[in-house]
Amino acid sequence: MRPVRLLVEGFTSFRKPQEIDFRELDLFVITGPTGSGKTSILDAVTLALYGMVPRAGKQDLKELISLGASQVKVQLDFRVAGTDYRVARKIPRRGAQSATFERMEGDTAVPEVERGGVMAVNDRVVEILGLDYQSFTTAVLLPQGDFATFLKGNVNERRNILIRLLDLDRFRRAGKLARQEASDLRTAVGAVEELLVQEYGDATSEALGETRTRARDAEEAAGTVEAAYGEARSSLAEREKISAGCRDCRDLVASLEAQEAQLDEAASGLREQSVRDAETGAALDAAERARSEAQEARRRAREVWDETAAETGGEGVLATLKADAKSLREADKEIERRSTELKQNDEARGEAASRAEQLRARQESVATAEAEATQAHEAAIEARRSAEEALRIAERAEELSRDHNAKVARLDALRDQVAEAEARCKEAIKNRDQQEVELRAVETEHRAAGLRTHLRHGDECPVCGASVEELPTTDAEIESVLTAHDSAVREARELVVAIERELSALRAKFEEGEAAAKALERQLRELEDPLALGDARAEGTNAAEVEKEAKERRETEKSRARAILDEVAASKAALAALEATRVEAEKARDLAWERVEAANQRLSDGLGDPLPEPVEEAIEARRQRLQEATEARSAAETACETAEEAYREAAEARRSVTEDLAELDRQRAHHRTLLGERNEQLGRLSVEAPAPPVPADSEGPEAETTKLKVYTGTLREAAGRRAAELENELDTLDASIRSHASTAGVDAAPLDAVAATAALEKAAHEARRLADQCAHEIAVLERRIERKANMEAEIEEKRGRMRRYEKVANELKTDRFIGFLLDESIEDLALRASNELRQISAGQYSLASSRNNFSVVDHANADERRSVVTLSGGETFLASLALALALAHGIADIAGHSAGARLDAMFIDEGFGTLDPESLDQAVEALERLRDGERMVGIITHVPTLAERIPDGLSVERKVGGTTVGVR
């Protein structure tokens, strides 16, 4: 795991968001004053990965939230085996921790856990890094106070850490899988053995021999029955052919009997139709003579009607003449009524014209008065607006004057407050200066105690620059005096600041008020000679009353004008209505005259000139003559239609007889054809019959029909004889089929031929089924015997695999193979760490291991071997550093290609201050060798020499707003 970028906010001293970029760093130092937040950088990395930190664990994380912050937010981008990941966590003051874990593919973030949640993220981080929290803080992150945990820790803890680092747990998993496989195989063997007993106990060679004997017997029986069935089936096929011929003969007999009856009926029909033919011929001749007479009478009636219609003009002309006579009377009455209306209309129009003239004169007078009233109202409005503007100016001047006086009074008060605050500020500054002088005098007198007040364990001494291990002593009285003077100076300074802020605010208010007063004066000067407020209000009241009176007068004149306009409009409407009435009456009268002239013309054309008197009686006489001629013509038409109907009925009867005779001829021809076909059908049935009779020219239809009837009887007798012969042949075949059935053991005595053959077929199928069933049983038994042998071989194979899995599972127990690997790995690690320790201790020390415990060999003291717990602080640091370097440098070689974790980064917190210059040089050289191996090594230190030796690093600085980090 190699860090790439860290984002932290609200965590210990990192109150504001801070970004730390590790991309350009390999071997680097983290420097800064004590308490600035150097260790917090490593804690933030651990918090992002595991959700806990060494100094707080899981339970006290909220104690690490920055003062004034609501939550901790950390985000770490890191790389493992060339893949970039991003883990982020939030820890609020109230509520639960939340976490996300993503894989970065370019700019795209792909979730690494299906569902969010702290536990899922923690498990996935451990899976990818190959390190849990304990292993990470032991082998990668070595925090203050826990630097030598791996060196001096419990044996079991050290073994568990190596198991995770070397991924030896895979052997545990392999052993577990082997035990599971052995158990599964044992279960499978038991299941197969039980199946053999329950399902394959009868699968023996003896059972196979018995089944084959039964199969041979069944096959012989099936052959016998199938042969008998074949013979019976052939006989049945022959019987079906003969049976079909017998049915054809019987059908032909029935058909000929029916045809014989039809020919007898046809002969009777011919006799009846001959009689009807003579009767219908005589009736048709009589009907034709009556029709000719009726047609002549109708012609004469039509001629009389045409002459009468020509003389009278016809019904239409007479109706028109009657309507014209009526229209003439109505038009005369209309002319008389319209003439009276026109006379009355002339009188009314004269009166209306006189009234309209009077209204026009009144309208001109009212319009002049309205114009004068409108001008007076407009002048009053203008005067009122001028008075309102003068009042607004007067009111604005009054308001500005009042505001200006108030501002001047406020400025006077603020001027006094500023003066009083300036005096208090001078007094406070004087008091502050006096308190500072007294504090410096007391600090000079008690300098050591003054330094102690600000010192903490581990801080850099302001005198010598070394780390403070023990605070200087002082008595309570001196410390009390220093604290009191320090408090007095702080209070005096705070008082000066407060008064200065108050004075600044008062001056700002004074300047603001002074500017406002000047603005008010400027606005007063800009107003043009305002009237006194009372005078302006009086002028406004007078102007409003004048406007009101002018408005009322204008409205009165407008009302009068509207009334005159209404009267004028009514007068014009009355004249227009009279004129329209006049025009309408004249038009109606002219139309009536036109109707009179037209009616006279049509009556003269129809009745002659001069018109007969009275006109209506002359028209009625003509109409009576026309009606009599019409009635005579209608009677002739009806008689003609009756004669026509009688003729049609006689013709229809004659046609029906003719068609019946033709139908009888067609039937006779059909019978002749049908008898020829049936003669041929008898020939196909092996029956010899005479040819059909040929009709003679002298024979009539009835004689020919009788000869066909006799021939039909001859054919019927021949077909009956052939049917009897075929029935005898059927009886012979039935006896043969029963014989075949008896041969096969089937009782066919009560059965007909078809049923006997079906019974024989069923017996053949059953015999074949039994034979096939025996053959199938043989095949099934042979397969089961083969399957039984295969299962027995499978049991032996699985037993062998089970024994091998059990052996592997026993060997992969922790106290055997894994224990051997741990012992060898610790020996290898001790050897590598010993080489590192010899280099950084100038050959004085080396490491050895025994029973998974480390011991140190002191070559400067006769190669004395002693426990690592006896090492001093500096010696412990060197030994622990050597072990950590060996672990980081050699983890891949120790574990081969199966290492669970690659230690691409190491962070060391403190410890270098305990080394002498020579040991420090050796330690730095060892760390540089790690950098050559492309590993990141970060060191938190207060040692200037180390910071100078390693130019790259992070500089941590604590400011008022929070800690900041810069890259050196």
PDB file of N, CA and C in Angstrom, residues 19-102:
ATOM      1  N   GLU A  19      -5.108  19.425   2.288  1.00  0.00           N
ATOM      2  CA  GLU A  19      -4.744  18.388   1.328  1.00  0.00           C
ATOM      3  C   GLU A  19      -3.249  18.131   1.405  1.00  0.00           C
ATOM      4  N   ILE A  20      -2.839  16.841   1.486  1.00  0.00           N
ATOM      5  CA  ILE A  20      -1.432  16.445   1.556  1.00  0.00           C
ATOM      6  C   ILE A  20      -1.169  15.510   0.388  1.00  0.00           C
ATOM      7  N   ASP A  21      -0.229  15.892  -0.494  1.00  0.00           N
ATOM      8  CA  ASP A  21       0.084  15.142  -1.707  1.00  0.00           C
ATOM      9  C   ASP A  21       1.379  14.353  -1.483  1.00  0.00           C
ATOM     10  N   PHE A  22       1.298  13.009  -1.551  1.00  0.00           N
ATOM     11  CA  PHE A  22       2.447  12.142  -1.326  1.00  0.00           C
ATOM     12  C   PHE A  22       3.104  11.675  -2.622  1.00  0.00           C
ATOM     13  N   ARG A  23       2.595  12.094  -3.794  1.00  0.00           N
ATOM     14  CA  ARG A  23       3.021  11.493  -5.051  1.00  0.00           C
ATOM     15  C   ARG A  23       4.510  11.663  -5.345  1.00  0.00           C
ATOM     16  N   GLU A  24       5.105  12.799  -4.939  1.00  0.00           N
ATOM     17  CA  GLU A  24       6.511  13.067  -5.246  1.00  0.00           C
ATOM     18  C   GLU A  24       7.431  12.683  -4.092  1.00  0.00           C
ATOM     19  N   LEU A  25       6.904  12.019  -3.081  1.00  0.00           N
ATOM     20  CA  LEU A  25       7.691  11.706  -1.884  1.00  0.00           C
ATOM     21  C   LEU A  25       8.070  10.233  -1.848  1.00  0.00           C
ATOM     22  N   ASP A  26       9.360   9.955  -1.493  1.00  0.00           N
ATOM     23  CA  ASP A  26       9.835   8.584  -1.281  1.00  0.00           C
ATOM     24  C   ASP A  26      10.375   8.478   0.148  1.00  0.00           C
ATOM     25  N   LEU A  27      11.624   8.931   0.364  1.00  0.00           N
ATOM     26  CA  LEU A  27      12.158   9.045   1.719  1.00  0.00           C
ATOM     27  C   LEU A  27      12.000  10.502   2.136  1.00  0.00           C
ATOM     28  N   PHE A  28      11.220  10.750   3.180  1.00  0.00           N
ATOM     29  CA  PHE A  28      10.928  12.134   3.553  1.00  0.00           C
ATOM     30  C   PHE A  28      10.716  12.225   5.062  1.00  0.00           C
ATOM     31  N   VAL A  29      10.847  13.462   5.564  1.00  0.00           N
ATOM     32  CA  VAL A  29      10.639  13.734   6.986  1.00  0.00           C
ATOM     33  C   VAL A  29       9.393  14.593   7.143  1.00  0.00           C
ATOM     34  N   ILE A  30       8.796  14.490   8.324  1.00  0.00           N
ATOM     35  CA  ILE A  30       7.668  15.340   8.707  1.00  0.00           C
ATOM     36  C   ILE A  30       8.126  16.141   9.896  1.00  0.00           C
ATOM     37  N   THR A  31       8.270  17.465   9.725  1.00  0.00           N
ATOM     38  CA  THR A  31       8.825  18.332  10.762  1.00  0.00           C
ATOM     39  C   THR A  31       7.797  19.370  11.165  1.00  0.00           C
ATOM     40  N   GLY A  32       8.002  19.925  12.371  1.00  0.00           N
ATOM     41  CA  GLY A  32       7.131  20.971  12.880  1.00  0.00           C
ATOM     42  C   GLY A  32       7.215  21.041  14.389  1.00  0.00           C
ATOM     43  N   PRO A  33       6.709  22.126  14.971  1.00  0.00           N
ATOM     44  CA  PRO A  33       6.764  22.272  16.432  1.00  0.00           C
ATOM     45  C   PRO A  33       5.962  21.184  17.132  1.00  0.00           C
ATOM     46  N   THR A  34       6.280  21.008  18.390  1.00  0.00           N
ATOM     47  CA  THR A  34       5.533  20.049  19.200  1.00  0.00           C
ATOM     48  C   THR A  34       4.069  20.477  19.293  1.00  0.00           C
ATOM     49  N   GLY A  35       3.154  19.506  19.071  1.00  0.00           N
ATOM     50  CA  GLY A  35       1.725  19.801  19.138  1.00  0.00           C
ATOM     51  C   GLY A  35       1.154  20.408  17.876  1.00  0.00           C
ATOM     52  N   SER A  36       1.975  20.522  16.808  1.00  0.00           N
ATOM     53  CA  SER A  36       1.472  21.140  15.572  1.00  0.00           C
ATOM     54  C   SER A  36       0.598  20.192  14.763  1.00  0.00           C
ATOM     55  N   GLY A  37       0.715  18.848  14.978  1.00  0.00           N
ATOM     56  CA  GLY A  37      -0.145  17.909  14.255  1.00  0.00           C
ATOM     57  C   GLY A  37       0.604  16.969  13.352  1.00  0.00           C
ATOM     58  N   LYS A  38       1.925  16.726  13.624  1.00  0.00           N
ATOM     59  CA  LYS A  38       2.696  15.806  12.774  1.00  0.00           C
ATOM     60  C   LYS A  38       2.152  14.376  12.884  1.00  0.00           C
ATOM     61  N   THR A  39       2.012  13.926  14.134  1.00  0.00           N
ATOM     62  CA  THR A  39       1.494  12.566  14.326  1.00  0.00           C
ATOM     63  C   THR A  39       0.058  12.448  13.815  1.00  0.00           C
ATOM     64  N   SER A  40      -0.691  13.550  13.817  1.00  0.00           N
ATOM     65  CA  SER A  40      -2.081  13.511  13.342  1.00  0.00           C
ATOM     66  C   SER A  40      -2.170  13.145  11.868  1.00  0.00           C
ATOM     67  N   ILE A  41      -1.086  13.415  11.096  1.00  0.00           N
ATOM     68  CA  ILE A  41      -1.094  13.019   9.683  1.00  0.00           C
ATOM     69  C   ILE A  41      -1.164  11.502   9.574  1.00  0.00           C
ATOM     70  N   LEU A  42      -0.317  10.795  10.377  1.00  0.00           N
ATOM     71  CA  LEU A  42      -0.336   9.327  10.357  1.00  0.00           C
ATOM     72  C   LEU A  42      -1.640   8.810  10.928  1.00  0.00           C
ATOM     73  N   ASP A  43      -2.149   9.491  11.974  1.00  0.00           N
ATOM     74  CA  ASP A  43      -3.445   9.071  12.534  1.00  0.00           C
ATOM     75  C   ASP A  43      -4.551   9.210  11.497  1.00  0.00           C
ATOM     76  N   ALA A  44      -4.507  10.259  10.679  1.00  0.00           N
ATOM     77  CA  ALA A  44      -5.535  10.449   9.650  1.00  0.00           C
ATOM     78  C   ALA A  44      -5.473   9.340   8.606  1.00  0.00           C
ATOM     79  N   VAL A  45      -4.233   8.897   8.231  1.00  0.00           N
ATOM     80  CA  VAL A  45      -4.096   7.788   7.282  1.00  0.00           C
ATOM     81  C   VAL A  45      -4.723   6.517   7.869  1.00  0.00           C
ATOM     82  N   THR A  46      -4.388   6.247   9.160  1.00  0.00           N
ATOM     83  CA  THR A  46      -4.934   5.044   9.813  1.00  0.00           C
ATOM     84  C   THR A  46      -6.448   5.148   9.961  1.00  0.00           C
ATOM     85  N   LEU A  47      -6.951   6.328  10.317  1.00  0.00           N
ATOM     86  CA  LEU A  47      -8.397   6.525  10.479  1.00  0.00           C
ATOM     87  C   LEU A  47      -9.125   6.283   9.159  1.00  0.00           C
ATOM     88  N   ALA A  48      -8.558   6.776   8.047  1.00  0.00           N
ATOM     89  CA  ALA A  48      -9.191   6.581   6.742  1.00  0.00           C
ATOM     90  C   ALA A  48      -9.253   5.101   6.383  1.00  0.00           C
ATOM     91  N   LEU A  49      -8.192   4.356   6.689  1.00  0.00           N
ATOM     92  CA  LEU A  49      -8.139   2.943   6.301  1.00  0.00           C
ATOM     93  C   LEU A  49      -8.970   2.059   7.213  1.00  0.00           C
ATOM     94  N   TYR A  50      -8.865   2.267   8.558  1.00  0.00           N
ATOM     95  CA  TYR A  50      -9.430   1.300   9.505  1.00  0.00           C
ATOM     96  C   TYR A  50     -10.513   1.888  10.408  1.00  0.00           C
ATOM     97  N   GLY A  51     -10.755   3.190  10.356  1.00  0.00           N
ATOM     98  CA  GLY A  51     -11.803   3.780  11.187  1.00  0.00           C
ATOM     99  C   GLY A  51     -11.415   3.888  12.645  1.00  0.00           C
ATOM    100  N   MET A  52     -10.123   3.826  12.977  1.00  0.00           N
ATOM    101  CA  MET A  52      -9.647   3.986  14.355  1.00  0.00           C
ATOM    102  C   MET A  52      -8.202   4.482  14.296  1.00  0.00           C
ATOM    103  N   VAL A  53      -7.698   5.002  15.427  1.00  0.00           N
ATOM    104  CA  VAL A  53      -6.324   5.499  15.514  1.00  0.00           C
ATOM    105  C   VAL A  53      -5.690   4.921  16.781  1.00  0.00           C
ATOM    106  N   PRO A  54      -4.368   4.807  16.801  1.00  0.00           N
ATOM    107  CA  PRO A  54      -3.711   4.181  17.960  1.00  0.00           C
ATOM    108  C   PRO A  54      -3.996   4.896  19.274  1.00  0.00           C
ATOM    109  N   ARG A  55      -4.095   6.214  19.266  1.00  0.00           N
ATOM    110  CA  ARG A  55      -4.239   6.917  20.537  1.00  0.00           C
ATOM    111  C   ARG A  55      -5.679   7.005  21.022  1.00  0.00           C
ATOM    112  N   ALA A  56      -6.657   6.545  20.200  1.00  0.00           N
ATOM    113  CA  ALA A  56      -8.054   6.659  20.626  1.00  0.00           C
ATOM    114  C   ALA A  56      -8.850   5.379  20.408  1.00  0.00           C
ATOM    115  N   GLY A  57      -8.369   4.462  19.606  1.00  0.00           N
ATOM    116  CA  GLY A  57      -9.131   3.251  19.330  1.00  0.00           C
ATOM    117  C   GLY A  57     -10.413   3.577  18.586  1.00  0.00           C
ATOM    118  N   LYS A  58     -11.501   2.819  18.855  1.00  0.00           N
ATOM    119  CA  LYS A  58     -12.791   3.045  18.201  1.00  0.00           C
ATOM    120  C   LYS A  58     -13.722   3.914  19.035  1.00  0.00           C
ATOM    121  N   GLN A  59     -13.585   3.847  20.353  1.00  0.00           N
ATOM    122  CA  GLN A  59     -14.609   4.419  21.226  1.00  0.00           C
ATOM    123  C   GLN A  59     -14.470   5.919  21.411  1.00  0.00           C
ATOM    124  N   ASP A  60     -13.218   6.444  21.375  1.00  0.00           N
ATOM    125  CA  ASP A  60     -12.998   7.852  21.732  1.00  0.00           C
ATOM    126  C   ASP A  60     -12.685   8.709  20.517  1.00  0.00           C
ATOM    127  N   LEU A  61     -13.132   8.295  19.331  1.00  0.00           N
ATOM    128  CA  LEU A  61     -12.801   9.058  18.116  1.00  0.00           C
ATOM    129  C   LEU A  61     -13.386  10.454  18.148  1.00  0.00           C
ATOM    130  N   LYS A  62     -14.584  10.618  18.749  1.00  0.00           N
ATOM    131  CA  LYS A  62     -15.226  11.935  18.741  1.00  0.00           C
ATOM    132  C   LYS A  62     -14.469  12.949  19.585  1.00  0.00           C
ATOM    133  N   GLU A  63     -13.578  12.449  20.488  1.00  0.00           N
ATOM    134  CA  GLU A  63     -12.744  13.362  21.260  1.00  0.00           C
ATOM    135  C   GLU A  63     -11.700  14.030  20.379  1.00  0.00           C
ATOM    136  N   LEU A  64     -11.451  13.465  19.184  1.00  0.00           N
ATOM    137  CA  LEU A  64     -10.437  14.009  18.277  1.00  0.00           C
ATOM    138  C   LEU A  64     -11.009  15.011  17.283  1.00  0.00           C
ATOM    139  N   ILE A  65     -12.331  15.287  17.357  1.00  0.00           N
ATOM    140  CA  ILE A  65     -12.932  16.293  16.469  1.00  0.00           C
ATOM    141  C   ILE A  65     -12.449  17.672  16.892  1.00  0.00           C
ATOM    142  N   SER A  66     -12.051  18.490  15.910  1.00  0.00           N
ATOM    143  CA  SER A  66     -11.505  19.826  16.206  1.00  0.00           C
ATOM    144  C   SER A  66     -12.523  20.675  16.956  1.00  0.00           C
ATOM    145  N   LEU A  67     -12.015  21.568  17.803  1.00  0.00           N
ATOM    146  CA  LEU A  67     -12.875  22.487  18.539  1.00  0.00           C
ATOM    147  C   LEU A  67     -13.621  23.384  17.552  1.00  0.00           C
ATOM    148  N   GLY A  68     -14.948  23.409  17.693  1.00  0.00           N
ATOM    149  CA  GLY A  68     -15.776  24.221  16.802  1.00  0.00           C
ATOM    150  C   GLY A  68     -16.211  23.505  15.537  1.00  0.00           C
ATOM    151  N   ALA A  69     -15.683  22.303  15.281  1.00  0.00           N
ATOM    152  CA  ALA A  69     -16.082  21.533  14.092  1.00  0.00           C
ATOM    153  C   ALA A  69     -17.215  20.582  14.459  1.00  0.00           C
ATOM    154  N   SER A  70     -18.056  20.257  13.470  1.00  0.00           N
ATOM    155  CA  SER A  70     -19.191  19.374  13.718  1.00  0.00           C
ATOM    156  C   SER A  70     -18.880  17.920  13.397  1.00  0.00           C
ATOM    157  N   GLN A  71     -17.795  17.665  12.642  1.00  0.00           N
ATOM    158  CA  GLN A  71     -17.487  16.297  12.253  1.00  0.00           C
ATOM    159  C   GLN A  71     -16.055  16.202  11.749  1.00  0.00           C
ATOM    160  N   VAL A  72     -15.541  14.980  11.704  1.00  0.00           N
ATOM    161  CA  VAL A  72     -14.255  14.672  11.077  1.00  0.00           C
ATOM    162  C   VAL A  72     -14.526  14.135   9.674  1.00  0.00           C
ATOM    163  N   LYS A  73     -13.767  14.620   8.686  1.00  0.00           N
ATOM    164  CA  LYS A  73     -13.841  14.094   7.328  1.00  0.00           C
ATOM    165  C   LYS A  73     -12.423  13.762   6.863  1.00  0.00           C
ATOM    166  N   VAL A  74     -12.187  12.497   6.487  1.00  0.00           N
ATOM    167  CA  VAL A  74     -10.889  12.082   5.957  1.00  0.00           C
ATOM    168  C   VAL A  74     -11.118  11.328   4.657  1.00  0.00           C
ATOM    169  N   GLN A  75     -10.191  11.527   3.728  1.00  0.00           N
ATOM    170  CA  GLN A  75     -10.227  10.805   2.444  1.00  0.00           C
ATOM    171  C   GLN A  75      -8.802  10.479   2.042  1.00  0.00           C
ATOM    172  N   LEU A  76      -8.531   9.206   1.755  1.00  0.00           N
ATOM    173  CA  LEU A  76      -7.188   8.759   1.389  1.00  0.00           C
ATOM    174  C   LEU A  76      -7.240   8.086   0.025  1.00  0.00           C
ATOM    175  N   ASP A  77      -6.426   8.588  -0.921  1.00  0.00           N
ATOM    176  CA  ASP A  77      -6.193   7.920  -2.197  1.00  0.00           C
ATOM    177  C   ASP A  77      -4.890   7.130  -2.064  1.00  0.00           C
ATOM    178  N   PHE A  78      -4.908   5.845  -2.385  1.00  0.00           N
ATOM    179  CA  PHE A  78      -3.700   5.017  -2.260  1.00  0.00           C
ATOM    180  C   PHE A  78      -3.664   4.013  -3.406  1.00  0.00           C
ATOM    181  N   ARG A  79      -2.482   3.385  -3.576  1.00  0.00           N
ATOM    182  CA  ARG A  79      -2.264   2.457  -4.683  1.00  0.00           C
ATOM    183  C   ARG A  79      -1.789   1.128  -4.140  1.00  0.00           C
ATOM    184  N   VAL A  80      -2.365   0.041  -4.655  1.00  0.00           N
ATOM    185  CA  VAL A  80      -1.962  -1.315  -4.289  1.00  0.00           C
ATOM    186  C   VAL A  80      -1.816  -2.113  -5.576  1.00  0.00           C
ATOM    187  N   ALA A  81      -0.580  -2.617  -5.832  1.00  0.00           N
ATOM    188  CA  ALA A  81      -0.311  -3.457  -7.009  1.00  0.00           C
ATOM    189  C   ALA A  81      -0.762  -2.783  -8.309  1.00  0.00           C
ATOM    190  N   GLY A  82      -0.508  -1.470  -8.412  1.00  0.00           N
ATOM    191  CA  GLY A  82      -0.820  -0.742  -9.629  1.00  0.00           C
ATOM    192  C   GLY A  82      -2.260  -0.284  -9.757  1.00  0.00           C
ATOM    193  N   THR A  83      -3.125  -0.576  -8.778  1.00  0.00           N
ATOM    194  CA  THR A  83      -4.533  -0.172  -8.810  1.00  0.00           C
ATOM    195  C   THR A  83      -4.756   0.933  -7.789  1.00  0.00           C
ATOM    196  N   ASP A  84      -5.469   1.989  -8.217  1.00  0.00           N
ATOM    197  CA  ASP A  84      -5.738   3.125  -7.338  1.00  0.00           C
ATOM    198  C   ASP A  84      -7.077   2.927  -6.635  1.00  0.00           C
ATOM    199  N   TYR A  85      -7.109   3.293  -5.343  1.00  0.00           N
ATOM    200  CA  TYR A  85      -8.312   3.174  -4.527  1.00  0.00           C
ATOM    201  C   TYR A  85      -8.542   4.491  -3.791  1.00  0.00           C
ATOM    202  N   ARG A  86      -9.783   4.678  -3.333  1.00  0.00           N
ATOM    203  CA  ARG A  86     -10.125   5.865  -2.529  1.00  0.00           C
ATOM    204  C   ARG A  86     -11.067   5.425  -1.400  1.00  0.00           C
ATOM    205  N   VAL A  87     -10.654   5.693  -0.163  1.00  0.00           N
ATOM    206  CA  VAL A  87     -11.476   5.390   1.007  1.00  0.00           C
ATOM    207  C   VAL A  87     -11.762   6.708   1.720  1.00  0.00           C
ATOM    208  N   ALA A  88     -13.005   6.908   2.151  1.00  0.00           N
ATOM    209  CA  ALA A  88     -13.408   8.159   2.801  1.00  0.00           C
ATOM    210  C   ALA A  88     -14.300   7.821   3.988  1.00  0.00           C
ATOM    211  N   ARG A  89     -14.161   8.614   5.074  1.00  0.00           N
ATOM    212  CA  ARG A  89     -14.972   8.397   6.278  1.00  0.00           C
ATOM    213  C   ARG A  89     -15.422   9.739   6.833  1.00  0.00           C
ATOM    214  N   LYS A  90     -16.592   9.703   7.496  1.00  0.00           N
ATOM    215  CA  LYS A  90     -17.127  10.862   8.222  1.00  0.00           C
ATOM    216  C   LYS A  90     -17.507  10.408   9.622  1.00  0.00           C
ATOM    217  N   ILE A  91     -17.076  11.200  10.630  1.00  0.00           N
ATOM    218  CA  ILE A  91     -17.392  10.875  12.020  1.00  0.00           C
ATOM    219  C   ILE A  91     -18.014  12.130  12.641  1.00  0.00           C
ATOM    220  N   PRO A  92     -19.350  12.199  12.763  1.00  0.00           N
ATOM    221  CA  PRO A  92     -19.992  13.387  13.333  1.00  0.00           C
ATOM    222  C   PRO A  92     -19.944  13.349  14.863  1.00  0.00           C
ATOM    223  N   ARG A  93     -20.139  14.526  15.450  1.00  0.00           N
ATOM    224  CA  ARG A  93     -20.210  14.568  16.921  1.00  0.00           C
ATOM    225  C   ARG A  93     -21.404  13.771  17.413  1.00  0.00           C
ATOM    226  N   ARG A  94     -22.478  13.844  16.661  1.00  0.00           N
ATOM    227  CA  ARG A  94     -23.677  13.076  17.006  1.00  0.00           C
ATOM    228  C   ARG A  94     -24.012  12.165  15.833  1.00  0.00           C
ATOM    229  N   GLY A  95     -24.210  10.899  16.131  1.00  0.00           N
ATOM    230  CA  GLY A  95     -24.518   9.954  15.083  1.00  0.00           C
ATOM    231  C   GLY A  95     -23.375   8.985  14.858  1.00  0.00           C
ATOM    232  N   ALA A  96     -23.596   8.084  13.915  1.00  0.00           N
ATOM    233  CA  ALA A  96     -22.653   6.998  13.673  1.00  0.00           C
ATOM    234  C   ALA A  96     -21.678   7.360  12.559  1.00  0.00           C
ATOM    235  N   GLN A  97     -20.554   6.666  12.563  1.00  0.00           N
ATOM    236  CA  GLN A  97     -19.538   6.825  11.525  1.00  0.00           C
ATOM    237  C   GLN A  97     -20.064   6.288  10.194  1.00  0.00           C
ATOM    238  N   SER A  98     -19.676   6.908   9.066  1.00  0.00           N
ATOM    239  CA  SER A  98     -20.028   6.423   7.729  1.00  0.00           C
ATOM    240  C   SER A  98     -18.760   6.299   6.902  1.00  0.00           C
ATOM    241  N   ALA A  99     -18.770   5.387   5.919  1.00  0.00           N
ATOM    242  CA  ALA A  99     -17.558   5.134   5.134  1.00  0.00           C
ATOM    243  C   ALA A  99     -17.932   4.711   3.724  1.00  0.00           C
ATOM    244  N   THR A 100     -17.046   5.043   2.761  1.00  0.00           N
ATOM    245  CA  THR A 100     -17.171   4.586   1.368  1.00  0.00           C
ATOM    246  C   THR A 100     -15.812   4.108   0.897  1.00  0.00           C
ATOM    247  N   PHE A 101     -15.812   3.148  -0.033  1.00  0.00           N
ATOM    248  CA  PHE A 101     -14.564   2.591  -0.565  1.00  0.00           C
ATOM    249  C   PHE A 101     -14.760   2.368  -2.054  1.00  0.00           C
ATOM    250  N   GLU A 102     -13.882   2.990  -2.884  1.00  0.00           N
ATOM    251  CA  GLU A 102     -14.054   2.958  -4.334  1.00  0.00           C
ATOM    252  C   GLU A 102     -12.732   2.630  -5.021  1.00  0.00           C
TER     253      GLU A 102
END
